[in-house]
Tab-separated table of C-alpha atoms in Angstrom:
chain	number	residue	atom	x	y	z
Z	24	UNK	CA	25.587	144.713	108.822
Z	25	UNK	CA	29.275	145.681	107.794
Z	26	UNK	CA	30.911	142.994	105.794
Z	27	UNK	CA	33.206	139.743	107.429
Z	28	UNK	CA	36.611	139.422	106.097
Z	29	UNK	CA	39.120	137.059	106.488
Z	30	UNK	CA	41.280	138.907	109.197
Z	31	UNK	CA	37.739	139.491	111.221
Z	32	UNK	CA	37.404	135.418	111.397
Z	33	UNK	CA	40.991	135.059	112.586
Z	34	UNK	CA	41.660	133.360	116.230
Z	35	UNK	CA	43.098	136.220	117.973
Z	36	UNK	CA	46.467	135.511	120.208
Z	37	UNK	CA	47.070	135.525	123.493
Z	38	UNK	CA	46.532	132.895	126.923
Z	39	UNK	CA	42.709	132.661	126.397
Z	40	UNK	CA	42.982	130.955	123.261
Z	41	UNK	CA	42.750	127.103	122.355
Z	42	UNK	CA	43.175	124.522	120.578
Z	43	UNK	CA	40.564	122.885	120.355
Z	44	UNK	CA	38.346	120.938	117.244
Z	45	UNK	CA	35.326	122.630	119.287
Z	46	UNK	CA	37.410	126.067	119.069
Z	47	UNK	CA	38.127	126.125	115.652
Z	48	UNK	CA	34.905	125.625	114.463
Z	49	UNK	CA	33.482	128.343	116.219
Z	50	UNK	CA	35.475	130.766	113.568
Z	51	UNK	CA	32.604	131.805	111.325
Z	52	UNK	CA	32.550	130.007	108.064
Z	53	UNK	CA	34.729	127.138	108.730
Z	54	UNK	CA	31.695	124.762	109.179
Z	55	UNK	CA	30.326	126.042	105.955
Z	56	UNK	CA	33.251	125.621	103.639
Z	57	UNK	CA	34.537	122.404	105.536
Z	58	UNK	CA	31.265	121.059	104.935
Z	59	UNK	CA	31.648	121.611	101.230
Z	60	UNK	CA	35.133	120.712	100.878
Z	61	UNK	CA	34.735	117.018	102.540
Z	62	UNK	CA	31.933	116.576	100.174
Z	63	UNK	CA	34.474	117.820	97.092
Z	64	UNK	CA	36.848	115.484	99.128
Z	65	UNK	CA	35.033	112.119	98.594
Z	66	UNK	CA	34.957	111.682	94.995
Z	67	UNK	CA	38.744	112.305	94.913
Z	68	UNK	CA	38.691	107.728	96.740
Z	69	UNK	CA	36.032	107.330	93.743
Z	70	UNK	CA	36.787	108.384	90.731
Z	71	UNK	CA	39.383	105.711	90.115
Z	72	UNK	CA	37.602	102.553	91.543
Z	73	UNK	CA	34.916	103.553	89.200
Z	74	UNK	CA	36.882	104.320	86.052
Z	75	UNK	CA	38.309	100.904	86.191
Z	76	UNK	CA	35.207	99.353	87.110
Z	77	UNK	CA	33.568	101.165	83.816
Z	78	UNK	CA	35.980	100.238	81.648
Z	79	UNK	CA	37.259	97.130	82.007
Z	80	UNK	CA	33.265	95.834	82.643
Z	81	UNK	CA	33.240	97.762	78.849
Z	82	UNK	CA	36.217	96.704	77.445
Z	83	UNK	CA	36.847	93.806	79.190
Z	84	UNK	CA	40.570	94.971	80.036
Z	85	UNK	CA	42.070	95.801	83.046
Z	86	UNK	CA	45.118	97.128	81.232
Z	87	UNK	CA	43.281	99.700	79.393
Z	88	UNK	CA	41.925	100.914	82.812
Z	89	UNK	CA	45.120	100.985	84.751
Z	90	UNK	CA	46.711	102.964	81.709
Z	91	UNK	CA	43.629	105.410	81.731
Z	92	UNK	CA	43.956	106.302	85.572
Z	93	UNK	CA	47.406	105.734	85.408
Z	94	UNK	CA	47.253	109.109	82.601
Z	95	UNK	CA	44.697	110.862	85.055
Z	96	UNK	CA	47.146	110.882	88.066
Z	97	UNK	CA	50.258	111.681	85.127
Z	98	UNK	CA	48.308	114.310	84.222
Z	99	UNK	CA	47.118	115.721	87.502
Z	100	UNK	CA	50.462	115.812	88.989
Z	101	UNK	CA	51.622	117.784	85.936
Z	102	UNK	CA	48.922	119.761	85.837
Z	103	UNK	CA	48.014	120.330	89.963
Z	104	UNK	CA	51.078	122.559	90.215
Z	105	UNK	CA	50.043	125.222	87.998
Z	106	UNK	CA	46.515	125.489	88.342
Z	107	UNK	CA	47.494	125.893	92.475
Z	108	UNK	CA	49.615	128.905	91.051
Z	109	UNK	CA	46.728	130.401	89.140
Z	110	UNK	CA	44.706	129.844	92.362
Z	111	UNK	CA	46.946	132.098	94.786
Z	112	UNK	CA	47.163	135.293	91.660
Z	113	UNK	CA	43.726	135.126	90.792
Z	114	UNK	CA	41.482	133.643	94.304
Z	115	UNK	CA	40.248	130.589	95.295
Z	116	UNK	CA	36.490	131.061	93.546
Z	117	UNK	CA	37.657	132.186	90.390
Z	118	UNK	CA	40.137	129.482	89.193
Z	119	UNK	CA	39.278	126.499	91.600
Z	120	UNK	CA	34.818	126.870	89.780
Z	121	UNK	CA	36.305	126.981	86.248
Z	122	UNK	CA	38.641	124.127	86.561
Z	123	UNK	CA	35.784	122.123	88.511
Z	124	UNK	CA	33.456	122.385	85.795
Z	125	UNK	CA	36.359	120.987	82.887
Z	126	UNK	CA	37.119	118.183	85.662
Z	127	UNK	CA	33.529	117.829	85.205
Z	128	UNK	CA	33.413	117.940	81.775
Z	129	UNK	CA	36.077	114.978	81.014
Z	130	UNK	CA	34.519	112.783	83.525
Z	131	UNK	CA	31.353	113.040	81.283
Z	132	UNK	CA	32.738	112.875	78.661
Z	133	UNK	CA	34.189	109.811	80.152
Z	134	UNK	CA	31.152	108.449	80.515
Z	135	UNK	CA	30.107	109.171	77.404
Z	136	UNK	CA	32.886	107.716	75.381
Z	137	UNK	CA	32.200	104.082	77.191
Z	138	UNK	CA	28.670	103.926	76.933
Z	139	UNK	CA	29.306	104.799	73.542
Z	140	UNK	CA	31.830	102.568	72.713
Z	141	UNK	CA	34.602	105.548	71.361
Z	142	UNK	CA	37.914	104.619	70.697
Z	143	UNK	CA	40.524	104.144	73.319
Z	144	UNK	CA	42.278	106.853	72.412
Z	145	UNK	CA	39.336	108.860	73.626
Z	146	UNK	CA	39.171	107.482	77.183
Z	147	UNK	CA	42.806	108.467	77.692
Z	148	UNK	CA	41.477	112.056	76.407
Z	149	UNK	CA	38.918	112.733	77.910
Z	150	UNK	CA	40.143	110.906	81.642
Z	151	UNK	CA	42.770	113.468	81.270
Z	152	UNK	CA	41.179	116.378	81.665
Z	153	UNK	CA	40.157	115.923	84.943
Z	154	UNK	CA	43.761	116.652	85.876
Z	155	UNK	CA	41.657	119.889	86.277
Z	156	UNK	CA	40.000	119.229	89.530
Z	157	UNK	CA	41.783	121.433	92.374
Z	158	UNK	CA	43.818	119.725	94.975
Z	159	UNK	CA	40.953	120.319	96.650
Z	160	UNK	CA	42.234	119.651	100.742
Z	161	UNK	CA	45.287	122.045	99.389
Z	162	UNK	CA	42.885	125.350	99.487
Z	163	UNK	CA	40.885	124.078	102.446
Z	164	UNK	CA	44.417	124.305	104.361
Z	165	UNK	CA	45.299	127.730	103.020
Z	166	UNK	CA	42.637	128.335	104.700
Z	167	UNK	CA	43.065	127.623	107.898
Z	168	UNK	CA	46.467	128.762	107.172
Z	169	UNK	CA	46.083	132.059	105.888
Z	170	UNK	CA	42.837	132.227	109.429
Z	171	UNK	CA	45.041	130.279	111.767
Z	172	UNK	CA	48.876	132.447	110.777
Z	173	UNK	CA	48.740	133.699	114.143
Z	174	UNK	CA	48.113	130.737	116.481
Z	175	UNK	CA	50.352	127.350	115.411
Z	176	UNK	CA	48.867	125.115	118.183
Z	177	UNK	CA	45.320	126.116	115.973
Z	178	UNK	CA	46.914	125.672	113.011
Z	179	UNK	CA	48.584	122.220	113.820
Z	180	UNK	CA	45.062	121.549	115.166
Z	181	UNK	CA	43.582	122.216	111.512
Z	182	UNK	CA	46.266	120.125	109.952
Z	183	UNK	CA	44.821	117.271	111.514
Z	184	UNK	CA	41.838	117.125	110.825
Z	185	UNK	CA	42.700	117.709	107.451
Z	186	UNK	CA	44.572	114.918	107.426
Z	187	UNK	CA	41.816	112.694	109.206
Z	188	UNK	CA	39.220	114.288	106.837
Z	189	UNK	CA	42.536	112.599	103.447
Z	190	UNK	CA	41.740	109.486	104.785
Z	191	UNK	CA	38.398	109.281	105.675
Z	192	UNK	CA	37.469	110.688	102.528
Z	193	UNK	CA	39.901	107.709	100.549
Z	194	UNK	CA	38.131	105.557	102.728
Z	195	UNK	CA	34.694	105.854	102.401
Z	196	UNK	CA	35.696	106.476	98.988
Z	197	UNK	CA	36.469	103.206	97.334
Z	198	UNK	CA	33.672	101.313	99.347
Z	199	UNK	CA	30.877	103.929	98.100
Z	200	UNK	CA	32.240	103.259	93.766
Z	201	UNK	CA	32.006	100.065	94.576
Z	202	UNK	CA	28.678	99.897	95.770
Z	203	UNK	CA	27.120	102.502	93.139
Z	204	UNK	CA	29.051	100.601	90.341
Z	205	UNK	CA	27.735	96.963	91.801
Z	206	UNK	CA	23.924	97.667	93.246
Z	207	UNK	CA	22.827	100.195	90.146
Z	208	UNK	CA	24.647	100.755	86.884
Z	209	UNK	CA	28.442	100.945	85.680
Z	210	UNK	CA	28.793	104.676	85.349
Z	211	UNK	CA	26.851	104.971	88.561
Z	212	UNK	CA	30.229	105.978	90.300
Z	213	UNK	CA	31.580	108.555	87.934
Z	214	UNK	CA	28.424	109.852	87.963
Z	215	UNK	CA	27.565	110.511	91.547
Z	216	UNK	CA	31.514	111.618	91.697
Z	217	UNK	CA	31.522	114.743	89.484
Z	218	UNK	CA	27.940	115.949	91.597
Z	219	UNK	CA	29.015	115.900	94.840
Z	220	UNK	CA	32.206	117.433	93.182
Z	221	UNK	CA	30.737	119.602	91.659
Z	222	UNK	CA	28.201	120.660	94.719
Z	223	UNK	CA	30.816	120.489	96.999
Z	224	UNK	CA	32.977	123.005	95.385
Z	225	UNK	CA	30.164	125.423	94.556
Z	226	UNK	CA	29.270	125.509	98.053
Z	227	UNK	CA	33.531	125.472	99.214
Z	228	UNK	CA	33.808	128.953	97.638
Z	229	UNK	CA	30.351	130.174	98.591
Z	230	UNK	CA	32.513	131.464	101.941
Z	231	UNK	CA	33.941	133.886	100.256
Z	232	UNK	CA	35.220	135.348	103.822
Z	233	UNK	CA	37.197	132.894	105.288
Z	234	UNK	CA	39.204	132.521	101.438
Z	235	UNK	CA	42.977	133.656	101.184
Z	236	UNK	CA	43.248	137.253	99.587
Z	237	UNK	CA	45.069	136.613	96.275
Z	238	UNK	CA	48.329	137.977	94.990
Z	239	UNK	CA	48.528	139.289	91.297
Z	240	UNK	CA	51.913	139.972	91.221
Z	241	UNK	CA	53.769	137.291	93.334
Z	242	UNK	CA	57.804	138.811	93.872
Z	243	UNK	CA	58.459	135.436	96.054
Z	244	UNK	CA	60.960	132.592	94.125
Z	245	UNK	CA	58.888	129.362	93.330
Z	246	UNK	CA	58.837	127.284	96.822
Z	247	UNK	CA	60.646	125.305	95.313
Z	248	UNK	CA	63.644	127.423	95.840
Z	249	UNK	CA	62.817	127.173	99.515
Z	250	UNK	CA	65.445	126.650	101.798
Z	251	UNK	CA	64.747	122.774	102.599
Z	252	UNK	CA	62.187	122.112	100.313
Z	253	UNK	CA	63.141	119.503	98.072
Z	254	UNK	CA	64.972	116.946	100.471
Z	255	UNK	CA	61.026	117.307	102.152
Z	256	UNK	CA	59.236	116.927	99.043
Z	257	UNK	CA	61.856	114.285	98.151
Z	258	UNK	CA	60.533	112.734	101.630
Z	259	UNK	CA	56.986	113.070	100.064
Z	260	UNK	CA	57.728	111.243	97.162
Z	261	UNK	CA	59.022	108.034	99.406
Z	262	UNK	CA	55.208	108.372	101.335
Z	263	UNK	CA	53.792	108.396	98.430
Z	264	UNK	CA	55.234	104.961	97.816
Z	265	UNK	CA	54.185	103.449	100.750
Z	266	UNK	CA	50.273	104.159	100.002
Z	267	UNK	CA	51.394	102.881	96.793
Z	268	UNK	CA	53.003	99.293	96.760
Z	269	UNK	CA	50.902	99.095	100.102
Z	270	UNK	CA	47.740	98.743	98.318
Z	271	UNK	CA	48.950	96.700	95.528
Z	272	UNK	CA	50.577	94.100	98.123
Z	273	UNK	CA	47.932	93.691	100.270
Z	274	UNK	CA	45.183	93.235	96.845
Z	275	UNK	CA	48.292	90.891	95.618
Z	276	UNK	CA	48.228	89.166	99.491
Z	277	UNK	CA	44.648	88.521	99.583
Z	278	UNK	CA	44.070	86.645	96.536
Z	279	UNK	CA	46.488	84.834	97.439
Z	280	UNK	CA	44.781	84.166	100.214
Z	281	UNK	CA	41.284	83.532	98.398
Z	282	UNK	CA	39.947	86.960	99.702
Z	283	UNK	CA	40.990	88.976	96.986
Z	284	UNK	CA	36.814	90.925	97.820
Z	285	UNK	CA	38.069	91.969	101.090
Z	286	UNK	CA	41.198	93.542	100.125
Z	287	UNK	CA	39.247	97.009	100.663
Z	288	UNK	CA	38.062	96.621	103.581
Z	289	UNK	CA	41.797	95.218	105.192
Z	290	UNK	CA	42.786	98.727	103.217
Z	291	UNK	CA	40.769	100.850	104.982
Z	292	UNK	CA	41.765	99.539	108.435
Z	293	UNK	CA	44.909	101.306	107.611
Z	294	UNK	CA	43.076	104.555	106.858
Z	295	UNK	CA	41.121	104.177	110.055
Z	296	UNK	CA	44.001	103.787	112.260
Z	297	UNK	CA	45.363	106.634	109.946
Z	298	UNK	CA	42.346	108.899	110.905
Z	299	UNK	CA	41.869	107.554	114.404
Z	300	UNK	CA	46.048	109.188	114.520
Z	301	UNK	CA	45.029	111.543	113.035
Z	302	UNK	CA	42.817	113.312	115.152
Z	303	UNK	CA	44.268	112.809	118.168
Z	304	UNK	CA	47.746	114.139	117.113
Z	305	UNK	CA	45.523	117.366	116.167
Z	306	UNK	CA	44.503	117.269	120.206
Z	307	UNK	CA	47.961	117.021	120.867
Z	308	UNK	CA	50.239	120.218	121.125
Z	309	UNK	CA	52.349	120.674	118.736
Z	310	UNK	CA	55.940	120.787	119.928
Z	311	UNK	CA	55.539	116.534	121.190
Z	312	UNK	CA	57.062	115.116	117.807
Z	313	UNK	CA	59.952	115.438	114.793
Z	314	UNK	CA	59.352	114.939	111.639
Z	315	UNK	CA	62.694	113.026	111.445
Z	316	UNK	CA	60.689	110.768	115.081
Z	317	UNK	CA	57.242	110.749	113.089
Z	318	UNK	CA	59.043	108.818	109.848
Z	319	UNK	CA	61.500	106.642	112.296
Z	320	UNK	CA	57.882	105.830	113.153
Z	321	UNK	CA	56.547	105.163	110.562
Z	322	UNK	CA	59.292	103.050	108.937
Z	323	UNK	CA	58.976	100.823	112.433
Z	324	UNK	CA	55.495	100.122	112.631
Z	325	UNK	CA	55.647	99.763	108.381
Z	326	UNK	CA	57.691	96.285	109.381
Z	327	UNK	CA	54.687	94.625	110.494
Z	328	UNK	CA	53.277	94.016	108.005
Z	329	UNK	CA	55.909	92.426	106.533
Z	330	UNK	CA	56.318	90.156	109.358
Z	331	UNK	CA	52.987	89.228	110.196
Z	332	UNK	CA	52.628	88.271	106.108
Z	333	UNK	CA	55.549	85.723	106.437
Z	334	UNK	CA	55.655	84.838	109.427
Z	335	UNK	CA	50.728	84.316	110.995
Z	336	UNK	CA	49.681	83.384	106.920
Z	337	UNK	CA	46.664	85.033	107.991
Z	338	UNK	CA	44.823	87.832	107.131
Z	339	UNK	CA	43.234	88.360	110.091
Z	340	UNK	CA	46.276	89.473	111.599
Z	341	UNK	CA	46.843	90.955	109.236
Z	342	UNK	CA	44.920	93.397	108.996
Z	343	UNK	CA	45.714	94.459	112.618
Z	344	UNK	CA	49.500	94.696	111.683
Z	345	UNK	CA	47.460	97.225	108.730
Z	346	UNK	CA	45.578	99.224	111.273
Z	347	UNK	CA	48.367	99.644	113.545
Z	348	UNK	CA	51.056	100.827	110.058
Z	349	UNK	CA	48.180	103.684	109.388
Z	350	UNK	CA	48.759	105.216	112.799
Z	351	UNK	CA	52.065	106.388	112.005
Z	352	UNK	CA	50.812	107.886	108.957
Z	353	UNK	CA	48.726	110.545	109.607
Z	354	UNK	CA	51.299	112.484	111.934
Z	355	UNK	CA	53.758	112.325	109.721
Z	356	UNK	CA	52.153	113.799	107.199
Z	357	UNK	CA	50.687	116.292	109.150
Z	358	UNK	CA	54.504	117.660	110.552
Z	359	UNK	CA	56.038	117.478	107.276
Z	360	UNK	CA	52.977	119.508	105.751
Z	361	UNK	CA	53.082	122.169	108.793
Z	362	UNK	CA	56.474	122.221	107.806
Z	363	UNK	CA	55.779	122.661	103.759
Z	364	UNK	CA	53.728	125.848	105.173
Z	365	UNK	CA	56.537	126.966	107.026
Z	366	UNK	CA	58.990	127.188	104.620
Z	367	UNK	CA	56.475	127.657	101.562
Z	368	UNK	CA	55.620	131.316	100.528
Z	369	UNK	CA	52.576	133.138	102.075
Z	370	UNK	CA	51.600	134.173	98.527
Z	371	UNK	CA	52.200	130.891	97.218
Z	372	UNK	CA	50.982	128.996	99.426
Z	373	UNK	CA	48.604	126.629	97.013
Z	374	UNK	CA	51.221	125.673	94.507
Z	375	UNK	CA	53.287	124.851	97.316
Z	376	UNK	CA	50.928	122.154	98.684
Z	377	UNK	CA	49.930	121.375	94.761
Z	378	UNK	CA	53.789	120.309	94.263
Z	379	UNK	CA	52.776	117.888	97.867
Z	380	UNK	CA	50.509	116.447	95.407
Z	381	UNK	CA	52.810	115.944	92.859
Z	382	UNK	CA	55.799	114.694	95.446
Z	383	UNK	CA	52.830	112.100	96.622
Z	384	UNK	CA	51.508	110.665	93.266
Z	385	UNK	CA	54.881	110.236	91.823
Z	386	UNK	CA	55.224	108.233	94.799
Z	387	UNK	CA	52.351	106.158	94.582
Z	388	UNK	CA	53.287	105.744	91.490
Z	389	UNK	CA	56.576	104.313	92.051
Z	390	UNK	CA	55.449	102.518	94.558
Z	391	UNK	CA	52.075	100.385	92.841
Z	392	UNK	CA	54.834	99.427	89.915
Z	393	UNK	CA	57.168	97.786	92.873
Z	394	UNK	CA	54.870	96.358	94.534
Z	395	UNK	CA	53.531	94.763	91.623
Z	396	UNK	CA	56.439	93.375	90.394
Z	397	UNK	CA	57.509	91.913	94.062
Z	398	UNK	CA	54.169	90.638	94.389
Z	399	UNK	CA	54.110	88.775	91.049
Z	400	UNK	CA	58.334	87.917	90.928
Z	401	UNK	CA	59.025	87.438	94.784
Z	402	UNK	CA	55.919	86.709	97.049
Z	403	UNK	CA	52.978	88.785	97.712
Z	404	UNK	CA	54.654	88.098	101.757
Z	405	UNK	CA	57.728	89.236	101.211
Z	406	UNK	CA	56.824	91.950	98.417
Z	407	UNK	CA	55.726	93.760	101.820
Z	408	UNK	CA	59.759	94.740	101.857
Z	409	UNK	CA	58.967	97.092	99.123
Z	410	UNK	CA	56.613	99.343	101.712
Z	411	UNK	CA	59.047	99.292	104.646
Z	412	UNK	CA	61.718	99.710	102.160
Z	413	UNK	CA	60.306	102.725	100.752
Z	414	UNK	CA	59.105	104.363	104.186
Z	415	UNK	CA	63.122	103.970	105.461
Z	416	UNK	CA	63.912	105.959	102.028
Z	417	UNK	CA	62.213	108.522	103.586
Z	418	UNK	CA	64.023	108.230	107.554
Z	419	UNK	CA	67.528	108.525	105.177
Z	420	UNK	CA	66.235	111.081	102.799
Z	421	UNK	CA	65.274	113.523	105.823
Z	422	UNK	CA	68.458	112.278	108.083
Z	423	UNK	CA	70.407	112.922	104.999
Z	424	UNK	CA	69.016	116.669	104.902
Z	425	UNK	CA	69.555	116.843	108.754
Z	426	UNK	CA	72.999	116.450	107.848
Z	427	UNK	CA	73.695	118.964	105.064
Z	428	UNK	CA	71.988	121.745	107.195
Z	429	UNK	CA	74.609	120.618	110.005
Z	430	UNK	CA	77.657	120.658	107.888
Z	431	UNK	CA	76.490	124.243	106.723
Z	432	UNK	CA	75.649	125.637	109.815
Z	433	UNK	CA	78.981	124.238	111.351
Z	434	UNK	CA	81.226	125.584	107.983
Z	435	UNK	CA	78.962	129.279	108.613
Z	436	UNK	CA	79.665	129.728	112.256
Z	437	UNK	CA	83.581	128.806	111.418
Z	438	UNK	CA	83.931	131.458	108.093
Z	439	UNK	CA	82.334	133.899	110.966
Z	440	UNK	CA	85.150	132.814	113.576
Z	441	UNK	CA	87.699	132.888	111.181
Z	442	UNK	CA	86.881	136.430	110.046
Z	443	UNK	CA	86.084	138.267	113.670
Z	444	UNK	CA	88.667	136.954	114.347
Z	445	UNK	CA	91.186	138.363	111.129
Z	446	UNK	CA	89.252	141.557	111.790
Z	447	UNK	CA	90.530	141.592	115.687
Z	448	UNK	CA	93.808	140.720	114.990
Z	449	UNK	CA	96.717	143.191	115.028
Z	450	UNK	CA	98.701	144.786	112.806
Z	451	UNK	CA	102.584	143.984	111.592
Z	452	UNK	CA	104.407	146.720	112.671
Z	453	UNK	CA	105.983	148.790	110.018
Z	454	UNK	CA	109.671	147.915	109.809
Z	455	UNK	CA	112.755	149.824	110.930
Z	456	UNK	CA	114.107	152.089	108.451
Z	457	UNK	CA	118.289	150.894	108.529
């Protein structure tokens, strides 16, 4: 039996093709690599909560726990593009598996340092090693982009599924981590996360037939130099600020209402709304919405939690507002991620999508800081203006980039028109000799 390649598993072009989820997962190998990716992706929502519970419970300091996790986020933002560049150059399996092993060892080292009361600096060093974790969602999106490069409709469906999977994992991950750390022992969440991460990555990388071919010597420029990429990444930073500020502000608001334990469930409703919207968006045709409209919708819906908190003063009403607000995030992320795939050179796709993660993490860190400051110095209800302002900033960034592109096109057309007129103008008649 001949060895199956990624070329053999591509969705064929033509009028008979379908963009439905059933057709998407009928491709050989896609179910297996998706299952492995979901198993490996679930711990991404577990590690942060598990580390905070583990460190704060042992050292009695939420400040230390927050500083350690913040260090991990910063290290991930710096290491992510470098690891993704290695993936593009040498292949997913050759890089992702050893990188995952380094990350697993970092998580286990953190567990042992906390367990045996090692100095505080060892916690920072151990957790920083988890930055070697590959961009798991990016690896999966790169496979879809390679398999479906001749079918934009199917690729849109795949991107929508991946965004819904992100929301699902970040919704279930904290719940699972809280259950494990509360039911068994504080280190249970970290230990389970490392097992899931390693097992899922091994299952994912074992499906070599769907892996994009490596490009040993890419001649393409950096994704940062691709036209339109800088403002697009700036939009991701602003979107990350929406996520980061919304989480902190919701926890502060629930605490002020006397229901801090319910904050996780309320935030899960926002992720549930985004997950449902992502799956629905994937079943629609990709020509439906543009990024500008998605950003406008997100900016409008992000005012609902602010209005609910300021007027109703009820956690139940706020939960409904967050459910509706979450429905705007998945379509926005899917549309923006599709543009990243279109503007990034094919042989540097993992690097381009890793830059998106760096932008999101930067925004989450800034949004968390801004939301926390507003909750402390203003009020938890008024602090909901922070995610609304961040969403409005994304709209302004995108509008300014569109206006710049439009003015450049106008200037180019004017220059070409002027050049054409100059080339067709009659020459001056020679002067008569006197």
